[in-house]
PDB file of C-alpha atoms and ligand atoms in Angstrom:
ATOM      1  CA  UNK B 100      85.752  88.705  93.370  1.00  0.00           C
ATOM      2  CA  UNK B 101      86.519  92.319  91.984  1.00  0.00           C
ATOM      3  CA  UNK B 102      89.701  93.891  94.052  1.00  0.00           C
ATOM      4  CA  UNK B 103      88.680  96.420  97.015  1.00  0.00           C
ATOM      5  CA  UNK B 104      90.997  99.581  97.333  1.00  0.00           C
ATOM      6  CA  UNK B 105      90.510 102.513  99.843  1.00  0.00           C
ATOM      7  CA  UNK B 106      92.531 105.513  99.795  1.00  0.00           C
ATOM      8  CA  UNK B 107      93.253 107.598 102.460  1.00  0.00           C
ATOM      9  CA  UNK B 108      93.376 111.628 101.663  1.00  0.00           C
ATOM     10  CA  UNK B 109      94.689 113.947 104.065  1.00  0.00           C
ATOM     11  CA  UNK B 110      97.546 116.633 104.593  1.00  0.00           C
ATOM     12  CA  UNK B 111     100.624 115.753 106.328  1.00  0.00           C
ATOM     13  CA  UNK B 112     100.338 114.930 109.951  1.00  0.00           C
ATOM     14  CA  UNK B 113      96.689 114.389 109.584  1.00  0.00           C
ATOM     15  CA  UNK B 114      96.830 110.739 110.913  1.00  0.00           C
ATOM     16  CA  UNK B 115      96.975 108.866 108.053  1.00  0.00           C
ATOM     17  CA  UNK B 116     100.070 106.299 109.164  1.00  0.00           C
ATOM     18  CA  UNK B 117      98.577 106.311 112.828  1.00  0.00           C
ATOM     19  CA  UNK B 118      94.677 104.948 111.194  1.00  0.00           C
ATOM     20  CA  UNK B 119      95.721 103.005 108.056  1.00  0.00           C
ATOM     21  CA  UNK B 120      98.111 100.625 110.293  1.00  0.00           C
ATOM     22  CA  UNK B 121      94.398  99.822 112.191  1.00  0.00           C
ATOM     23  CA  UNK B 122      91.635 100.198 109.200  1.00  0.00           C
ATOM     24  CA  UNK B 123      93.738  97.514 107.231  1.00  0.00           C
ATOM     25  CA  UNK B 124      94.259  95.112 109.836  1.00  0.00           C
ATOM     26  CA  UNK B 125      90.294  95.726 110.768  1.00  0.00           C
ATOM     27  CA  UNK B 126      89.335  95.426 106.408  1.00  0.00           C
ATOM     28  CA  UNK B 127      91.822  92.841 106.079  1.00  0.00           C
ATOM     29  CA  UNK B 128      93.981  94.893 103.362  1.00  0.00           C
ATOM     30  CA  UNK B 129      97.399  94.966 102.734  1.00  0.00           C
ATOM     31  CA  UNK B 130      98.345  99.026 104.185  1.00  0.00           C
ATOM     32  CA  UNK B 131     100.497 100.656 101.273  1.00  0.00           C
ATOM     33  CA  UNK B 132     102.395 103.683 102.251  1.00  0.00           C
ATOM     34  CA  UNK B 133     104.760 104.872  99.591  1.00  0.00           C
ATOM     35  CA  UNK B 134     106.465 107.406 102.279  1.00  0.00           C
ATOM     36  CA  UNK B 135     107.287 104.372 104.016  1.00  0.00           C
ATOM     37  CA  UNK B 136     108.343 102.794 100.993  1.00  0.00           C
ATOM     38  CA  UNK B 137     110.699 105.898 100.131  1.00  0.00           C
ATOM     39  CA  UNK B 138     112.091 105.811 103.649  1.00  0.00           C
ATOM     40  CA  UNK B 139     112.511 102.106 102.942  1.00  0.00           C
ATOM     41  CA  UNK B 140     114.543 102.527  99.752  1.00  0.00           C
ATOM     42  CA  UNK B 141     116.419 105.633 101.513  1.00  0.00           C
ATOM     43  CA  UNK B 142     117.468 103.487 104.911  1.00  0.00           C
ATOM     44  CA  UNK B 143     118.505 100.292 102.084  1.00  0.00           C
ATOM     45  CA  UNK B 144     120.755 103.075 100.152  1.00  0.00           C
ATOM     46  CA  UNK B 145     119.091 102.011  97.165  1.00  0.00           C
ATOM     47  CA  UNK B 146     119.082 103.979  93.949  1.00  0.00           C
ATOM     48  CA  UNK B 147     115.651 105.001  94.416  1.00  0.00           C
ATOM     49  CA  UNK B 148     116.398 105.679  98.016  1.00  0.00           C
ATOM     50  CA  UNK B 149     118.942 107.785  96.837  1.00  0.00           C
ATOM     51  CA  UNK B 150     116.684 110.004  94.291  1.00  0.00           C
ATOM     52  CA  UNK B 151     114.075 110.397  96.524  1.00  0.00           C
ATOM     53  CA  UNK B 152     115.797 111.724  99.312  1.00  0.00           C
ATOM     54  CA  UNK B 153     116.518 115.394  98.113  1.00  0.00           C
ATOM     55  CA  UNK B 154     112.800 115.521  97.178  1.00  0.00           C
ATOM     56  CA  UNK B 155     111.386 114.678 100.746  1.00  0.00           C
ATOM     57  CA  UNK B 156     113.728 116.464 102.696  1.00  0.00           C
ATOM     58  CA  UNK B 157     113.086 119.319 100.883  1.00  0.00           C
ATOM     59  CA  UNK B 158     109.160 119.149 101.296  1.00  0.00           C
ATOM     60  CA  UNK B 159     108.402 118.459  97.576  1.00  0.00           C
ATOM     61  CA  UNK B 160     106.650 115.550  96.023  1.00  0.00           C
ATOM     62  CA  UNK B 161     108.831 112.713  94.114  1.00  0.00           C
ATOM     63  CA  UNK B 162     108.301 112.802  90.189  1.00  0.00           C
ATOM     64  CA  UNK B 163     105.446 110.692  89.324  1.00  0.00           C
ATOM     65  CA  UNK B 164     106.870 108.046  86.947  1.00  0.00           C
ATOM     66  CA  UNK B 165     109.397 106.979  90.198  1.00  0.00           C
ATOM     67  CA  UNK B 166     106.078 106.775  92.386  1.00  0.00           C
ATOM     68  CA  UNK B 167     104.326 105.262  89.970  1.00  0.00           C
ATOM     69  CA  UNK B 168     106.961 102.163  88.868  1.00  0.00           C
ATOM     70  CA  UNK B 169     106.980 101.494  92.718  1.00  0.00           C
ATOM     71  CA  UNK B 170     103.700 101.513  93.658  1.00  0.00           C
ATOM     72  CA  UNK B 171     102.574  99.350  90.693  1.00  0.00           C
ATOM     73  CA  UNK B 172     105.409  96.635  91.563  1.00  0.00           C
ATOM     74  CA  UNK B 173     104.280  96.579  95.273  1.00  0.00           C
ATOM     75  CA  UNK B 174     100.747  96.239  94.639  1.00  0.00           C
ATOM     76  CA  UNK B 175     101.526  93.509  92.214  1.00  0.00           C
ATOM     77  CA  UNK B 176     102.732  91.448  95.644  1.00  0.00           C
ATOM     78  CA  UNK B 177     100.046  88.227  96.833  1.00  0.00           C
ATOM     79  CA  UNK B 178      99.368  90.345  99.761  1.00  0.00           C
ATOM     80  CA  UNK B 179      97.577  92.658  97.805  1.00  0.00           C
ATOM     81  CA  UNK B 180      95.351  90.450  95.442  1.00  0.00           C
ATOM     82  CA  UNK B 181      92.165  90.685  97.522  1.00  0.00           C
ATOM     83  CA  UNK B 182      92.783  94.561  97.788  1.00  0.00           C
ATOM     84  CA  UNK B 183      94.844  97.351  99.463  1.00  0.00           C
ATOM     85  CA  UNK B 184      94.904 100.420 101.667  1.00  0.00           C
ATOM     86  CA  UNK B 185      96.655 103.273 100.001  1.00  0.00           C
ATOM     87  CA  UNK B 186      98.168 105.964 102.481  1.00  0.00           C
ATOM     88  CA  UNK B 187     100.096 108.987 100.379  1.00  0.00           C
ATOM     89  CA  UNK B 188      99.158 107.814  96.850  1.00  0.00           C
ATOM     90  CA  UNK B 189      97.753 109.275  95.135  1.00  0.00           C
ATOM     91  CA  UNK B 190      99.117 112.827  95.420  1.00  0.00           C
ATOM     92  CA  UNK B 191      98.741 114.154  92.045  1.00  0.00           C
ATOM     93  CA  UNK B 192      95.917 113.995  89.465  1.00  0.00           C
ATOM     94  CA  UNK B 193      98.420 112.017  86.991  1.00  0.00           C
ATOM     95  CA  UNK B 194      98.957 109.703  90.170  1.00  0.00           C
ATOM     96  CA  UNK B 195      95.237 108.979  90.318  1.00  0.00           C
ATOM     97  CA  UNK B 196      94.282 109.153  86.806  1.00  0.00           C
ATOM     98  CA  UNK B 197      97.413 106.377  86.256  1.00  0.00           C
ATOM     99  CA  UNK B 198      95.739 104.645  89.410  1.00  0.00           C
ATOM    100  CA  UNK B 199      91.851 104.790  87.777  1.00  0.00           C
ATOM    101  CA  UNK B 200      93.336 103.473  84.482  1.00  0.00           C
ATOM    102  CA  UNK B 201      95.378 100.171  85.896  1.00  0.00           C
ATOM    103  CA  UNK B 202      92.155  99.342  88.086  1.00  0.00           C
ATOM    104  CA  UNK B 203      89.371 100.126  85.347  1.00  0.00           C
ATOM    105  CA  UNK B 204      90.275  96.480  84.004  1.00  0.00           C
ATOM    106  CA  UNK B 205      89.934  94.585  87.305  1.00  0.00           C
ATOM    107  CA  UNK B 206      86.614  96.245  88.301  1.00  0.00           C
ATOM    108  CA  UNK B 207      87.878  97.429  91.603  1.00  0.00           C
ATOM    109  CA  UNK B 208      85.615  99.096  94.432  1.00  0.00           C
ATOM    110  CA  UNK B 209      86.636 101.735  95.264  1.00  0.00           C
ATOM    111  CA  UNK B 210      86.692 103.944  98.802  1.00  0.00           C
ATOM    112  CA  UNK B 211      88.215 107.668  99.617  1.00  0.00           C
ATOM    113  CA  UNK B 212      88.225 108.495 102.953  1.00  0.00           C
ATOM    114  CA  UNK B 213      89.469 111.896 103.624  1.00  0.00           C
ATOM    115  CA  UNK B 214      90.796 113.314 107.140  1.00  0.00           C
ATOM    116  CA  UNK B 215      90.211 116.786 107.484  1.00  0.00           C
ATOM    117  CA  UNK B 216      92.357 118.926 110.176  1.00  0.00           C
ATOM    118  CA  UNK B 217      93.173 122.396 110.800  1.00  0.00           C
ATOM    119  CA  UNK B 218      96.483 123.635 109.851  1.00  0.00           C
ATOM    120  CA  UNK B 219      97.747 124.720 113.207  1.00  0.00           C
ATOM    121  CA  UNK B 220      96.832 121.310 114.907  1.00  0.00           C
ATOM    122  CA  UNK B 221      98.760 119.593 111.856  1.00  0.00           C
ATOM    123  CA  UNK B 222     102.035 121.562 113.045  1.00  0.00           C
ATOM    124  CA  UNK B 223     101.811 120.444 116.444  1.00  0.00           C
ATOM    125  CA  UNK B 224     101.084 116.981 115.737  1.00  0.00           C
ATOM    126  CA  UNK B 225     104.123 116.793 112.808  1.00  0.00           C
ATOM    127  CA  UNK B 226     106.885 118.891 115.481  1.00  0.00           C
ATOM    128  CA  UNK B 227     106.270 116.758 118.062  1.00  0.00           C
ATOM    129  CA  UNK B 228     106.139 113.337 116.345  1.00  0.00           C
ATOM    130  CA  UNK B 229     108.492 110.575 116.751  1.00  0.00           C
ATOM    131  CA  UNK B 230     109.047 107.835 114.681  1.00  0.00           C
ATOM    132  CA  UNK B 231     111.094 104.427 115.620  1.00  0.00           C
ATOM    133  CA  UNK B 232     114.178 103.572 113.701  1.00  0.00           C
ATOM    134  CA  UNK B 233     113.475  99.999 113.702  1.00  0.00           C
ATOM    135  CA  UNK B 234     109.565  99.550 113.071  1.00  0.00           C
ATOM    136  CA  UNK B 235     108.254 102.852 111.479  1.00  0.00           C
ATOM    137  CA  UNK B 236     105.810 103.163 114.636  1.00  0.00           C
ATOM    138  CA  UNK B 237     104.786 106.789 114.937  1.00  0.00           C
ATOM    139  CA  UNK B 238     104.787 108.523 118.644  1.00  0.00           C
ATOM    140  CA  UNK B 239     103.824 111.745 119.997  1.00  0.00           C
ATOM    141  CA  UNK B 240     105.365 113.359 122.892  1.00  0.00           C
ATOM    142  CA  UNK B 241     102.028 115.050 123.372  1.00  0.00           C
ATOM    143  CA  UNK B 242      99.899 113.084 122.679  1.00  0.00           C
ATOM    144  CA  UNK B 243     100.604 109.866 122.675  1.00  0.00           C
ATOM    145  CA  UNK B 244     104.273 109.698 124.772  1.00  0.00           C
ATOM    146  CA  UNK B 245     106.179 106.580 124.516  1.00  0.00           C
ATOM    147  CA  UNK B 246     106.430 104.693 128.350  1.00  0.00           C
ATOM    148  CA  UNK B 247     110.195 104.602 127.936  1.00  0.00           C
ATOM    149  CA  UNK B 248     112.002 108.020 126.858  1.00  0.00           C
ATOM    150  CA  UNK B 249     113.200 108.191 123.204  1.00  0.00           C
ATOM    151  CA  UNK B 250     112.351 103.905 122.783  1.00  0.00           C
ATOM    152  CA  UNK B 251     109.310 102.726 120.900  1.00  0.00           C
ATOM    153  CA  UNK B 252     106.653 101.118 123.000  1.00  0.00           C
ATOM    154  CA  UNK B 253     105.951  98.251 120.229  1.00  0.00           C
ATOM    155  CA  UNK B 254     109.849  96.915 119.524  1.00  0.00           C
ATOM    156  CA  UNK B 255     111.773  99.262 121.911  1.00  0.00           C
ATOM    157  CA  UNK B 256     113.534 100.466 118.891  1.00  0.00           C
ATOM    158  CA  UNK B 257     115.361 104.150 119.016  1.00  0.00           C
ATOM    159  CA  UNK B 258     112.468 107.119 118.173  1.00  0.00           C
ATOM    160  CA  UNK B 259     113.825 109.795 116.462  1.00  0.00           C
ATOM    161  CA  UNK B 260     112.786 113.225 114.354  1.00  0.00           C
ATOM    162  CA  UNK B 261     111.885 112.680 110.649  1.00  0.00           C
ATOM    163  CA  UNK B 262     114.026 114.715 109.180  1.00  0.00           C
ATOM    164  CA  UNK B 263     110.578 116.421 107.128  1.00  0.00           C
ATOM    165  CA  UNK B 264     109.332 116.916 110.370  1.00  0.00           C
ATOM    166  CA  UNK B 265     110.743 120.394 111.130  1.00  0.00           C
ATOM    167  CA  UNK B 266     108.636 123.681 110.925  1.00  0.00           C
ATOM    168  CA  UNK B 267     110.148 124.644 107.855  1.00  0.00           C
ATOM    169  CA  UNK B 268     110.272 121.582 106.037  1.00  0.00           C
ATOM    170  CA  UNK B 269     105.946 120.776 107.049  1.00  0.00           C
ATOM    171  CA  UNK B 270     105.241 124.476 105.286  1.00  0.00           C
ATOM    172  CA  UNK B 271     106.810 123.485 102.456  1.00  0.00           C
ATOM    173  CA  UNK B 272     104.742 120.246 102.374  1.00  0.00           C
ATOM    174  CA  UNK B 273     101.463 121.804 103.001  1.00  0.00           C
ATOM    175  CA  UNK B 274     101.712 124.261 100.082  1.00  0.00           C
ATOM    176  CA  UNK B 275     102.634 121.422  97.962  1.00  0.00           C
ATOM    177  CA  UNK B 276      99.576 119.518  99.635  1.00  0.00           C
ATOM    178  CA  UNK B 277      97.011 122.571  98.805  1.00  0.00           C
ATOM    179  CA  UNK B 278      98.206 123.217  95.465  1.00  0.00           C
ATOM    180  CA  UNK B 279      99.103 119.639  94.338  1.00  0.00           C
ATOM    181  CA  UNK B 280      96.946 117.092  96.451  1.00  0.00           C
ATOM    182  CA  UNK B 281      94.050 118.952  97.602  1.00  0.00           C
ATOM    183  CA  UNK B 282      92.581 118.807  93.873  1.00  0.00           C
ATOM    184  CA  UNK B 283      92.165 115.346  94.687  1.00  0.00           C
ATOM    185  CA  UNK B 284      89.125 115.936  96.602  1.00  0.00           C
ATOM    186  CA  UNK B 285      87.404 117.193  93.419  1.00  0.00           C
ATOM    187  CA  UNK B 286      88.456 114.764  90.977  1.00  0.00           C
ATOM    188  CA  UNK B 287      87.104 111.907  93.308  1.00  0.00           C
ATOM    189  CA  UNK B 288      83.816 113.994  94.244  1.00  0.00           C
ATOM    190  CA  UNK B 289      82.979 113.759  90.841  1.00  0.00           C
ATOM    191  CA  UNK B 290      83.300 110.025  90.886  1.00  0.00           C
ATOM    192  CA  UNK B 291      81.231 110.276  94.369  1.00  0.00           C
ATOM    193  CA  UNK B 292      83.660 107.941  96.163  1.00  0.00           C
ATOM    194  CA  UNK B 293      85.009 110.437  99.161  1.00  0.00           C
ATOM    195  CA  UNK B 294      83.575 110.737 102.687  1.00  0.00           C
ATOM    196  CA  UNK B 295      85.157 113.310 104.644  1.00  0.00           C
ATOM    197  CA  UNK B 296      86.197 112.704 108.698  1.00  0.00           C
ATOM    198  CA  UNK B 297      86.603 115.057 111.374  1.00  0.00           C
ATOM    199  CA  UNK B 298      90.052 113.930 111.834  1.00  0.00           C
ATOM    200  CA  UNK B 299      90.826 116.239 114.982  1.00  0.00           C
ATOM    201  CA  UNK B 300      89.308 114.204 117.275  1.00  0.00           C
ATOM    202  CA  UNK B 301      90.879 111.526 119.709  1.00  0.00           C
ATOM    203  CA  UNK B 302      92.178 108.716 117.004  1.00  0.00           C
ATOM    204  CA  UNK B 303      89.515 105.894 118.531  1.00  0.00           C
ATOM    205  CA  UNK B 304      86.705 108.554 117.462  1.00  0.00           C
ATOM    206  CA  UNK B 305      88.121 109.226 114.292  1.00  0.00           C
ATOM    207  CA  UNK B 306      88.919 105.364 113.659  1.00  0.00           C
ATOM    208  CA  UNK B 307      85.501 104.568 114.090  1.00  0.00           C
ATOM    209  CA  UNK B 308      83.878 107.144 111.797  1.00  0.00           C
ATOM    210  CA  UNK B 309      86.398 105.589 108.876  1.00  0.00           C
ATOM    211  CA  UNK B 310      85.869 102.031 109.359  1.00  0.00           C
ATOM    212  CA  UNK B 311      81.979 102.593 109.430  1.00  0.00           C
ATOM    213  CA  UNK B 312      82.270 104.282 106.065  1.00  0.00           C
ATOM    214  CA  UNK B 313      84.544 102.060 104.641  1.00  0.00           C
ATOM    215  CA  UNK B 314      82.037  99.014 106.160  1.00  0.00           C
ATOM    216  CA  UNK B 315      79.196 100.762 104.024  1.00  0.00           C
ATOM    217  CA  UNK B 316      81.395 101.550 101.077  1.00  0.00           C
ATOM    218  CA  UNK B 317      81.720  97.980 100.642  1.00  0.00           C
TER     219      UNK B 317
HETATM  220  P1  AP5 P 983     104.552 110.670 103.759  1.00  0.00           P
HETATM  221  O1  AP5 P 983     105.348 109.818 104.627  1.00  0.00           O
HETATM  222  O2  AP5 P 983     103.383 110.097 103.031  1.00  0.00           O
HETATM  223  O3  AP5 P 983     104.155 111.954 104.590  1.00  0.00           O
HETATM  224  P2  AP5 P 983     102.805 112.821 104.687  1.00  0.00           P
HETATM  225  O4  AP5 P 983     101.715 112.546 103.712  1.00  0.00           O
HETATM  226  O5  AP5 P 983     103.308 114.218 104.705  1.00  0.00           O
HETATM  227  O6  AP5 P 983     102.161 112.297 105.943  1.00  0.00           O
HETATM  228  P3  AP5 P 983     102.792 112.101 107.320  1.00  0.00           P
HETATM  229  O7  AP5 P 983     103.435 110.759 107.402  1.00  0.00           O
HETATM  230  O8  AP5 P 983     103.675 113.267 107.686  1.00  0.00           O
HETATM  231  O9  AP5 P 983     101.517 112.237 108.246  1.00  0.00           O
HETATM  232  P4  AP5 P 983     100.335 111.233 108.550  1.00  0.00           P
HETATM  233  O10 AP5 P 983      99.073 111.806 107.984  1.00  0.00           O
HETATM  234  O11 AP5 P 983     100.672 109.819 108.196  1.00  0.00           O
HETATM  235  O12 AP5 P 983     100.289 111.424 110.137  1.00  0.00           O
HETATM  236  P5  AP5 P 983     100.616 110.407 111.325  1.00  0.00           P
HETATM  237  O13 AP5 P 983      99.567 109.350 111.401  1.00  0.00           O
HETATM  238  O14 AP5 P 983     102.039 109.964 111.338  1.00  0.00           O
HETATM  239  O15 AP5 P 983     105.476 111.318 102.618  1.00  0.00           O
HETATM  240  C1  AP5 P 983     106.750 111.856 102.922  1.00  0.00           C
HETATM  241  C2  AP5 P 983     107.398 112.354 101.639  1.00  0.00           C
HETATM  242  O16 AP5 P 983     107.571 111.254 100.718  1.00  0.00           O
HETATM  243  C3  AP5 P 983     106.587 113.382 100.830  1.00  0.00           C
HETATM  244  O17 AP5 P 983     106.779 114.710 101.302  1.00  0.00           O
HETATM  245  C4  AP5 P 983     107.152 113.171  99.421  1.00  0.00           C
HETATM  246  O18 AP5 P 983     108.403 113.764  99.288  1.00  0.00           O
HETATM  247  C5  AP5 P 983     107.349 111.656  99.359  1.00  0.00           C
HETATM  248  N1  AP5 P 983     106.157 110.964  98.846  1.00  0.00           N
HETATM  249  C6  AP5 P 983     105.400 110.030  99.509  1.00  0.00           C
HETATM  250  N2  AP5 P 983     104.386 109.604  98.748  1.00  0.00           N
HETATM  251  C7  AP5 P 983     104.474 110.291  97.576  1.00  0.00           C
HETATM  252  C8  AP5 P 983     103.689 110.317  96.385  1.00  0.00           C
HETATM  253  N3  AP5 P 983     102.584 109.549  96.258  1.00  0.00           N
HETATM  254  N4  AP5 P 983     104.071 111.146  95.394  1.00  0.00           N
HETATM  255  C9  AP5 P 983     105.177 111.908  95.495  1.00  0.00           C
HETATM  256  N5  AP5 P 983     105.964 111.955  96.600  1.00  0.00           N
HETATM  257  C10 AP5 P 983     105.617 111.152  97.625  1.00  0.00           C
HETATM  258  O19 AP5 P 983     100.386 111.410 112.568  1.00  0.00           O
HETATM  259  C11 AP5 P 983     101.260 112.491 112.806  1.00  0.00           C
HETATM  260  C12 AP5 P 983     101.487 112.629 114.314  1.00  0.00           C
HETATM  261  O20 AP5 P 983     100.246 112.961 114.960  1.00  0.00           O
HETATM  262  C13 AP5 P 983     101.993 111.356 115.000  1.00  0.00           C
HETATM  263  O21 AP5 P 983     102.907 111.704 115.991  1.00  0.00           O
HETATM  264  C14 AP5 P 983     100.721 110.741 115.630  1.00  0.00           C
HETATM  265  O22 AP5 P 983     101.029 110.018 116.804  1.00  0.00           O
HETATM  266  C15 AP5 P 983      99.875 111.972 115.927  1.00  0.00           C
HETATM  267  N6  AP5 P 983      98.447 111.745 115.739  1.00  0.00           N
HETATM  268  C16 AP5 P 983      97.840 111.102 114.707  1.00  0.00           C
HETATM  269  N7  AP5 P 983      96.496 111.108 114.856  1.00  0.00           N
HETATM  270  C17 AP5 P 983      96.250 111.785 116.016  1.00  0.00           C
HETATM  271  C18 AP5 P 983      95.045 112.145 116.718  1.00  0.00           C
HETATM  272  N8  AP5 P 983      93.836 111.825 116.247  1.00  0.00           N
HETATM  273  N9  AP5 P 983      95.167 112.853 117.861  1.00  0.00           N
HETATM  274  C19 AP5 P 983      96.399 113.186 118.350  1.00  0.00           C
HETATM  275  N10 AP5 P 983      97.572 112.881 117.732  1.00  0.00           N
HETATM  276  C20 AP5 P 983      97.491 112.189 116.588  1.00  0.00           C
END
């Protein structure tokens, strides 16, 4: 059976960590998030930790041949064999074009979901998010408050600011989104493999509109 990949587009803070942790346990796909994986690397003090960390906190995308080297070894992992959720990859048209070329062999399906958001809504939700030390799990003191002040409701772990997360830092990242990212759209609408979702709607509705199309994708 050929290998079933669905990427998740979207601009920073547009839910992508709060729905891919869901759609892959609903698919049954291994959820790939190479932020996470930098913030991995960067928490281990590895080398790669260590060379991605001016990039992020200054808003700007790693080089491509450090996200590529990692992403290929992680998807390489048993977990990933029947397929995979990507969440931040690709973000550049090398990223996808390196991503097309290494799954043109296996025959993979493939599925782009894209969240769409407007911009002032994305500031709000990236200022006021919260993210546990321990387990990665994203709050928001808006909109979805943890039950305990500054502990995660999953582990209980200490929530804290990502230190991207200020208003300075997200402009920087949506610029590099628009100018960098955004032609992403195109280069899969050619293919005819995105569906775009209202993403600024409660996260049930918007969860449902992206399994359904990932359901029909298949
Ligand atoms: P990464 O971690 O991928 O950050 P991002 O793409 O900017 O996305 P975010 O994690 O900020 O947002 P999200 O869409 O996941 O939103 P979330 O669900 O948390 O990348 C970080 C950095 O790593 C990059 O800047 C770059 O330096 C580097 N990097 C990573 N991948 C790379 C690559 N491929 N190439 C090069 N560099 C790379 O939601 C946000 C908040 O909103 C949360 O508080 C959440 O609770 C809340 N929320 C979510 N959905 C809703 C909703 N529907 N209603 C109300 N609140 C909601």
């Amino acid at each position: 059976m050929s290998q079933r990949v669905v990427i998740l587009l979207g601009p920073p803070g547009a839910g992508k960590g709060t729905q891919a942790t869901r759609l892959g346990a609903a698919l049954g796909l291994a959820h790939v998030s190479t932020g996470d994986l930098f913030r991995e690397n960067l928490s281990k003090g590895t080398a790669l930790g260590q060379k991605a960390r001016g990039y992020m906190d200054a808003g700007q995308l790693v080089p491509d041949q450090l996200v590529l080297d990692m992403l290929f070894d992680r998807v390489s992992k048993s977990d990933c064999s029947k397929g995979y959720l990507l969440d931040g990859f690709p973000r550049t048209i090398p990223q996808a074009e390196a991503l097309e070329k290494s799954l043109k062999a296996g025959g993979a399906q493939v599925c782009v979901l894209n969240l769409r958001v407007p911009d002032a809504l994305l500031l709000e939700r990236i200022t006021g998010r919260r993210t546990c030390k321990s387990c990665g799990n994203a709050h928001h003191l808006k909109y979805s408050a943890p039950k305990v002040e500054g502990r995660c409701d999953k582990c209980g772990g200490e929530l804290v600011q990502r230190s991207d997360d200020s208003a300075e830092v997200f402009g920087k990242r949506l610029q590099v989104y628009r100018e960098q990212t955004q032609p992403l759209e195109a280069f899969y609408e050619a293919r005819g493999l995105v569906r775009s979702v209202d993403g600024a709607r409660n996260p049930d509705q918007v969860f449902q509109d992206l399994q359904s199309f990932a359901k029909e994708a298949a």
